[in-house]
Amino acid sequence: MHVPDVSVVVIVYNDAERLPTAVQSVLDQTLHGVEVVIVDDCSKDRSYAIAQELEVAHPGRVRAFRLPENSGGCGAPRNHGIQQATGTYVMFLDSDDVLERNACRNMLAAAERTGSDLVSGMCVRVHLDNRWGKTTEWYPWIYSRTRTLESITEDPDLLVYDTLSTNKCYRRAFLLEQGLEFPVGIHYEDLLFSAQAYVAARRITLIPNHVYYWNVVEKAAAKSISNRRHEIANFVHRMEIHRRVDELLAAKGYTDIKSAKDAKFLKHDLVLHLRDLPLLGDAYRQEFARLANGYLAGIDPAAYEHVTYLQAICAYLLGKEDWDNLLPAADAMTNKGRLSSPLAERDGRIYWCAQHIDDPDGAEAAEAAEARRILDVTEQGFHTTPLTSLALGNRLTSYEDDGRGTVTLSGSVVNPLGRISPEAELGATLEFRARRQIGVRSFSFPVATVRHAGDTIEWTATADIAGTVRPLGIIDAVWDVRLKLTAGGERLTTRVSVGAVDLESAARLRVRPRLTRLVSDRFEPEVTKKGNLSYVLTAEGAAAVRTQTLISSAMHGKAAGVVKRGLRKALRARRNLGSGEQKVKVYHEVFSKLPIKKGTVVFESHMGKQYSDSPKAIYEEMVRQGVPFEAIWSYAGGKPTGFPKEATLVRRWSWPYLRALAQAEFWVDNQGFPLALTKREGTTYIQTWHGSALKRMGFHEPRTKAQGKAGQDKFQAAVNRFDHFLIRSEHDARTLAKGFRLRDEVLLRTGYPRNDALVEAHRAETQSGERVRGPLAAELGIDPEKKVLLYAPTFRASADGAVEGFEFPFDVEEFAERLGDRFTLLVRTHYLNSVSLPPSVEGRVLDVSRHHDITPLLALADGLITDYSSVMFDYSVLDRPMLFFAYDYEKYATDIRGTYFDLKEKAPGPVVATADELLQALAAFDEADAKYAEARQRFLTEFGEYDRGDAARQIVEKFFTRSGK
């Protein structure tokens, strides 16, 4: 008898409709030696009958089994499937999901090649009810390349994050030998089973291929077991599974994995339940706190160093069962950017709340110190951010309706640190706004009462919904509620969160849709996924209910096909008019047919975020030389600031922007115009780039290699648009140019135009022997007796590529106290980050991150502190001291991208790893200047040989003057 290569165990319960699709995805595998083992968990519908029919239709390939009674979970049917499987390897598939067509072939090939007990591939979440066909790769950084682990300790992230059992292929003999089974009678069985498999496996192979499509319906009427977070039993099961996994790790001595798992628990598992707390009752909260706090007591304290400030605050306040401050924190965590607490200030520091932080000298001093550490939110900048830029929390405090069509709402808006002065005149309107905008769809009501109430602004408004709100009907089915508050001339808009107000008994409000009442006739209050108040159009009258039923039936009938397709096409055309896809189409089919306008140059710096860098230097050299040209500058976001008044400004991705690019004779930028836009043959693209490379770039990056041919071809087409690429050394030619696969004739060995000013500053300083600081020092109020240090670190990204928020890796207050009398520290974060300084360092430490053009800051600084930023290469032109604070060097240098050289070997200044070492090196600043003089010259020779101070002039004369052309 032939033994199948792979047995796919398909489990099903009351899912007769989708089961055939799941089974067909197995039968369609490109690997032919695959059998299907269907295990029905005693369904009440026709699931088992369908399974039997599939068995008859595919003899020898499909076998069907049924459990005698329902087990209530996935564990028992999967265990039965393992026992019934005959394949060399086993995989698991749920009846509502499907396998990728090559999944079995790819996983089997990896298993046989490496002899692994377990092979894991990438799962993809498919959002079925998303109109744009959204898909999400499940922790893609884990699967960036093919690799084999001899132990799970080589990559703890695998056990911590990818806890699925379904995107894996297991050697069946391994499962039987180890006695691995899913727990029965408890939910979250995947977490324990996958952890046991990871720990027991003698070899694990990861492949970058998609293998499993996890179908997700966000708005499903019946929530999955894991999504029933309002049931306390759900959390009981989660805690029990986590305890069992912890026991497994403890038995193996895997303390590092346990710590990483604890961090994930704080960031993910706990957060999932905390988000629902504002909507749940006291009894649930008390039991939740009891269960959670019992587990939190065993969390590794080091795990708190890897969570966001709000996650740490929530865990701390949960431990105190301080619901008054925890629920606002949970609301802020759910609604990113929302400030839901009035805050407190002590000794120049800002705290989430006033509770727990006092008594610094009493019996509970240690506890108060711990509270201050966790609740300190000074770095978030809430006290310095303009009030109009804060998303203030607005909590509903009461909800009343008259049962017909009028509703009275009362609420409370947070007034952080009393920033809305008691003397400020208040006014407000309550707005009901359609979520899907078809024309102008909003209705406003005056707020009858709005008053100061200490830490909050209280308000009450009555809205006559029946007499005022006139929705179209069907199209604008969901309406959001906002309060627009005016305080002393400042305007703030807030969403209204429901909090603990019970809407279960709230009446459906009468409403008169413009289309017809026969479709909908009521406005029903609803709580959004983020806990905010909204209203949904529904039907209550008999005629409306009948009409909705008829419409539903008609829309699913055969005769509706043509109508539905026509309607979809019309709506899609309207919806897509301003979409990226439509704009790209118009760019290529319409704008690119227009004549190219000679002398037109489109400039862009850092994707429109700034007027800076080499594009700025080239533009200003063209103006200086009196070149006749039409300058168009791209900007991103809202109102542009800092751009030249003489130039035409176009918002990035706007219609004028696309037309300008299509008709420009020259493109000049330092990062990349939109990848989807093809450069016309008559347009010359000058790519100035924005720094020499320490990190691997382009096709040298593993992530680019892992994209597959289609992704690589798309990237290659984008860089092939470069007609000219500026480099400042042969290092750039060996790294950047080869990373982008650029031909040598594309390279312009001119140096960077942005560095011309630095070359000139160094030349003038050398000739005169004097340091001239210039007007910027006076503008910043810098003491002429102090030396100026510039701290310019690069950004950090998480494993999935997301940019992490900036946090000081050293105590900036300690710097100010120890060295503030000798130095003024300028802090300039990467343009992807921002910083907030404590008030205590004012005058000694300055945030200059808003100075988009870093060149004047480099010229001003007497010394540079950086880590791995390419600014090191530019600053070397000045031949001034540099310090490298590489506190996470091993992690940075050995992560997935890798580096082109070892910074520690070539650094033209001290490389320090701790804050103490940094402060000691700064104390010996003058000694380092002389000690590293030769190293700085070697560094400049290797990485800046073409920076001679005339790069902008060379570019302008080559491309834009008559002699050059």
Coordinates of N, CA, C and O in Angstrom, one line a residue, residues 301-401:
P301 N 10.5 41.1 35.3 CA 10.5 42.5 35.3 C 11.1 43.1 34.1 O 10.8 44.2 33.6
A302 N 12.1 42.4 33.5 CA 12.8 42.9 32.3 C 11.8 43.0 31.1 O 12.1 43.8 30.2
A303 N 10.7 42.3 31.1 CA 9.8 42.3 30.0 C 9.2 43.7 29.9 O 8.8 44.1 28.8
Y304 N 9.0 44.5 31.0 CA 8.4 45.8 30.9 C 9.3 46.8 30.1 O 8.8 47.9 29.7
E305 N 10.6 46.5 29.9 CA 11.4 47.4 29.2 C 11.1 47.3 27.7 O 11.7 48.1 26.9
H306 N 10.3 46.3 27.2 CA 10.1 46.1 25.8 C 8.6 46.4 25.4 O 8.2 46.0 24.4
V307 N 7.9 47.2 26.3 CA 6.5 47.5 26.0 C 6.4 49.0 25.8 O 7.3 49.8 26.2
T308 N 5.3 49.5 25.3 CA 5.0 50.9 25.1 C 4.7 51.5 26.5 O 4.3 50.7 27.4
Y309 N 4.7 52.8 26.6 CA 4.4 53.4 27.9 C 3.0 53.1 28.4 O 2.8 52.9 29.5
L310 N 2.1 53.1 27.4 CA 0.7 52.8 27.8 C 0.5 51.4 28.2 O -0.3 51.1 29.1
Q311 N 1.2 50.4 27.6 CA 1.1 49.0 28.0 C 1.6 48.8 29.4 O 1.0 48.1 30.2
A312 N 2.7 49.5 29.7 CA 3.3 49.4 31.1 C 2.3 50.0 32.1 O 2.1 49.5 33.2
I313 N 1.8 51.2 31.7 CA 0.9 51.9 32.6 C -0.4 51.1 32.9 O -0.8 50.9 34.0
C314 N -0.9 50.5 31.9 CA -2.1 49.6 32.0 C -1.9 48.4 33.0 O -2.7 48.1 33.8
A315 N -0.7 47.8 32.7 CA -0.4 46.6 33.6 C -0.2 47.1 35.0 O -0.7 46.4 36.0
Y316 N 0.4 48.2 35.2 CA 0.6 48.7 36.6 C -0.7 49.0 37.3 O -1.0 48.6 38.4
L317 N -1.6 49.8 36.6 CA -2.8 50.2 37.2 C -3.8 49.0 37.4 O -4.6 49.0 38.3
L318 N -3.7 48.0 36.5 CA -4.4 46.8 36.7 C -4.0 46.2 38.0 O -4.9 45.7 38.8
G319 N -2.7 46.1 38.3 CA -2.2 45.6 39.5 C -2.8 46.3 40.7 O -3.0 45.7 41.8
K320 N -3.0 47.6 40.6 CA -3.6 48.4 41.7 C -5.1 48.3 41.7 O -5.7 48.9 42.6
E321 N -5.7 47.7 40.6 CA -7.1 47.8 40.5 C -7.7 49.2 40.5 O -8.8 49.4 41.1
D322 N -6.9 50.1 39.9 CA -7.3 51.5 39.9 C -8.1 51.8 38.6 O -7.6 52.2 37.6
W323 N -9.4 51.4 38.7 CA -10.2 51.5 37.5 C -10.4 52.9 37.0 O -10.5 53.2 35.7
D324 N -10.4 53.9 37.9 CA -10.6 55.3 37.4 C -9.5 55.8 36.5 O -9.8 56.6 35.6
N325 N -8.3 55.3 36.7 CA -7.2 55.7 35.8 C -6.9 54.6 34.8 O -6.3 54.9 33.7
L326 N -7.2 53.3 35.1 CA -6.9 52.3 34.1 C -7.8 52.4 32.9 O -7.4 52.2 31.7
L327 N -9.1 52.6 33.1 CA -10.1 52.6 31.9 C -9.7 53.7 30.9 O -9.7 53.5 29.7
P328 N -9.4 54.9 31.4 CA -8.9 55.9 30.4 C -7.6 55.5 29.7 O -7.5 55.8 28.5
A329 N -6.7 54.8 30.4 CA -5.5 54.4 29.7 C -5.8 53.3 28.7 O -5.2 53.3 27.6
A330 N -6.7 52.4 29.0 CA -7.2 51.4 28.1 C -7.8 52.0 26.8 O -7.6 51.6 25.7
D331 N -8.6 53.0 27.1 CA -9.2 53.8 26.0 C -8.2 54.4 25.1 O -8.3 54.4 23.9
A332 N -7.2 55.0 25.7 CA -6.1 55.6 24.9 C -5.3 54.6 24.1 O -4.8 54.9 23.0
M333 N -5.1 53.4 24.7 CA -4.4 52.4 24.0 C -5.2 51.9 22.8 O -4.6 51.6 21.7
T334 N -6.5 51.8 22.9 CA -7.3 51.4 21.8 C -7.4 52.5 20.7 O -7.4 52.2 19.5
N335 N -7.5 53.7 21.1 CA -7.6 54.9 20.2 C -6.2 55.6 20.1 O -5.9 56.5 20.9
K336 N -5.3 55.1 19.2 CA -4.0 55.6 19.2 C -3.9 57.1 19.1 O -4.6 57.7 18.3
G337 N -3.1 57.7 20.0 CA -2.9 59.1 19.9 C -3.9 59.9 20.9 O -3.7 61.1 21.1
R338 N -4.9 59.2 21.4 CA -5.8 59.9 22.3 C -5.2 60.1 23.6 O -4.6 59.2 24.2
L339 N -5.4 61.3 24.2 CA -5.0 61.6 25.6 C -6.3 61.6 26.4 O -7.1 62.5 26.3
S340 N -6.4 60.6 27.3 CA -7.7 60.4 28.0 C -7.5 60.7 29.5 O -8.5 60.4 30.2
S341 N -6.4 61.2 29.9 CA -6.2 61.4 31.3 C -5.8 62.9 31.5 O -5.1 63.5 30.7
P342 N -6.2 63.5 32.6 CA -5.9 64.9 32.9 C -4.4 65.2 33.2 O -3.9 66.3 33.3
L343 N -3.7 64.1 33.5 CA -2.2 64.1 33.8 C -2.0 64.8 35.2 O -2.9 65.4 35.8
A344 N -0.7 64.8 35.6 CA -0.3 65.4 36.8 C 1.2 65.8 36.7 O 1.9 65.2 35.9
E345 N 1.6 66.9 37.3 CA 3.0 67.4 37.2 C 3.6 67.4 38.6 O 3.0 67.9 39.6
R346 N 4.8 66.9 38.7 CA 5.5 66.9 40.0 C 7.0 67.2 39.6 O 7.6 66.5 38.8
D347 N 7.6 68.3 40.2 CA 9.0 68.6 40.0 C 9.4 68.6 38.6 O 10.5 68.1 38.2
G348 N 8.6 69.2 37.7 CA 8.9 69.3 36.3 C 8.7 68.1 35.5 O 9.0 68.1 34.3
R349 N 8.2 67.0 36.1 CA 7.9 65.8 35.3 C 6.4 65.6 35.2 O 5.7 66.1 36.0
I350 N 6.0 65.0 34.1 CA 4.6 64.8 33.8 C 4.2 63.3 34.0 O 4.9 62.4 33.5
Y351 N 3.1 63.1 34.7 CA 2.7 61.7 35.1 C 1.3 61.5 34.5 O 0.5 62.4 34.4
W352 N 1.0 60.2 34.3 CA -0.3 59.8 33.7 C -1.5 60.2 34.7 O -2.5 60.6 34.3
C353 N -1.2 60.1 36.0 CA -2.2 60.4 37.0 C -1.5 60.8 38.3 O -0.3 60.5 38.5
A354 N -2.3 61.4 39.2 CA -1.7 61.9 40.4 C -1.6 60.8 41.5 O -0.8 60.9 42.4
Q355 N -2.4 59.8 41.3 CA -2.4 58.7 42.3 C -1.1 57.9 42.2 O -0.5 57.8 41.2
H356 N -0.7 57.4 43.4 CA 0.4 56.4 43.5 C 1.8 57.0 43.5 O 2.7 56.3 43.8
I357 N 1.9 58.3 43.1 CA 3.2 58.8 42.8 C 3.8 59.6 44.0 O 4.9 60.0 44.0
D358 N 2.9 59.9 45.0 CA 3.4 60.7 46.1 C 3.9 59.8 47.3 O 4.0 58.6 47.1
D359 N 4.2 60.4 48.4 CA 4.8 59.7 49.6 C 6.2 59.3 49.2 O 6.6 58.1 49.5
P360 N 7.0 60.2 48.6 CA 8.4 59.8 48.3 C 9.3 59.6 49.5 O 10.4 58.9 49.4
D361 N 8.9 60.1 50.7 CA 9.8 59.9 51.8 C 9.2 59.0 52.9 O 9.8 58.8 53.9
G362 N 8.0 58.6 52.7 CA 7.3 57.8 53.7 C 7.6 56.3 53.7 O 8.6 55.9 53.1
A363 N 6.8 55.6 54.4 CA 7.0 54.1 54.5 C 6.9 53.5 53.1 O 7.4 52.4 52.9
E364 N 6.1 54.1 52.2 CA 5.9 53.4 50.9 C 6.7 54.2 49.8 O 6.3 54.3 48.7
A365 N 7.9 54.6 50.2 CA 8.8 55.4 49.3 C 9.2 54.6 48.1 O 9.1 55.1 46.9
A366 N 9.5 53.3 48.3 CA 10.0 52.5 47.1 C 8.8 52.3 46.2 O 9.0 52.3 44.9
E367 N 7.6 52.1 46.7 CA 6.5 51.9 45.8 C 6.1 53.1 45.1 O 5.8 53.1 43.9
A368 N 6.2 54.3 45.7 CA 6.0 55.6 45.0 C 7.0 55.8 43.9 O 6.7 56.3 42.8
A369 N 8.3 55.4 44.2 CA 9.3 55.6 43.2 C 9.0 54.7 42.0 O 9.2 55.1 40.8
E370 N 8.6 53.5 42.2 CA 8.2 52.6 41.1 C 7.1 53.2 40.3 O 7.0 53.1 39.1
A371 N 6.1 53.7 41.0 CA 4.9 54.3 40.3 C 5.4 55.5 39.4 O 4.9 55.7 38.3
R372 N 6.3 56.3 40.0 CA 6.8 57.5 39.2 C 7.5 57.0 37.9 O 7.4 57.6 36.9
R373 N 8.3 55.9 38.1 CA 9.0 55.4 36.9 C 8.1 55.0 35.8 O 8.2 55.3 34.6
I374 N 7.0 54.3 36.2 CA 6.1 53.7 35.2 C 5.1 54.7 34.7 O 4.8 54.8 33.5
L375 N 4.6 55.6 35.5 CA 3.6 56.6 35.1 C 4.1 57.8 34.5 O 3.4 58.7 34.1
D376 N 5.5 58.0 34.4 CA 6.1 59.2 33.8 C 5.9 59.2 32.3 O 6.3 58.3 31.6
V377 N 5.2 60.2 31.9 CA 4.9 60.4 30.4 C 5.5 61.7 29.9 O 5.1 62.2 28.9
T378 N 6.5 62.2 30.6 CA 7.2 63.4 30.1 C 7.6 63.4 28.7 O 7.4 64.3 27.9
E379 N 8.2 62.2 28.3 CA 8.8 62.1 27.0 C 7.8 62.1 25.9 O 8.1 62.3 24.7
Q380 N 6.5 61.9 26.3 CA 5.4 61.9 25.2 C 5.1 63.3 24.8 O 4.4 63.5 23.8
G381 N 5.5 64.3 25.5 CA 5.4 65.7 25.1 C 4.0 66.2 25.2 O 3.7 67.2 24.5
F382 N 3.1 65.7 26.0 CA 1.7 66.2 26.1 C 1.7 67.6 26.6 O 0.8 68.4 26.3
H383 N 2.7 68.0 27.4 CA 2.7 69.3 28.0 C 3.3 70.4 27.1 O 3.1 71.6 27.3
T384 N 3.9 70.0 26.0 CA 4.5 70.9 25.0 C 3.8 70.9 23.7 O 3.8 71.9 22.9
T385 N 3.1 69.8 23.3 CA 2.4 69.7 22.1 C 1.2 70.7 22.0 O 0.5 70.9 23.0
P386 N 1.1 71.5 20.9 CA 0.0 72.4 20.8 C -1.4 71.8 21.2 O -1.6 70.6 20.8
L387 N -2.2 72.5 21.9 CA -3.5 71.9 22.4 C -4.3 71.4 21.2 O -4.9 70.3 21.3
T388 N -4.3 72.1 20.1 CA -5.1 71.7 19.0 C -4.6 70.5 18.3 O -5.3 69.9 17.4
S389 N -3.3 70.1 18.6 CA -2.8 68.8 18.0 C -3.0 67.6 18.9 O -2.7 66.5 18.5
L390 N -3.6 67.8 20.1 CA -3.9 66.7 21.0 C -5.3 66.2 20.7 O -6.2 66.9 20.5
A391 N -5.4 64.8 20.7 CA -6.7 64.2 20.5 C -7.2 63.9 22.0 O -6.9 62.9 22.6
L392 N -8.0 64.9 22.5 CA -8.4 64.8 23.9 C -9.6 63.8 24.1 O -10.5 63.7 23.2
G393 N -9.5 63.0 25.1 CA -10.5 62.1 25.4 C -11.8 62.8 25.8 O -11.8 63.8 26.5
N394 N -12.9 62.2 25.3 CA -14.2 62.8 25.5 C -15.2 61.6 25.9 O -15.6 60.9 25.0
R395 N -15.5 61.5 27.2 CA -16.2 60.3 27.7 C -17.7 60.7 27.9 O -18.0 61.6 28.5
L396 N -18.5 59.8 27.4 CA -20.0 60.0 27.6 C -20.3 59.7 29.0 O -19.9 58.7 29.6
T397 N -21.1 60.6 29.6 CA -21.4 60.4 31.1 C -22.9 60.1 31.2 O -23.3 59.5 32.2
S398 N -23.7 60.4 30.3 CA -25.2 60.0 30.3 C -25.8 60.0 28.9 O -25.3 60.8 28.1
Y399 N -26.8 59.2 28.8 CA -27.5 59.1 27.5 C -29.0 58.9 27.7 O -29.4 58.0 28.5
E400 N -29.8 59.8 27.2 CA -31.2 59.8 27.4 C -31.9 60.0 26.1 O -31.4 60.8 25.2
D401 N -33.0 59.4 25.8 CA -33.8 59.6 24.6 C -35.3 59.6 25.0 O -35.7 59.1 26.1

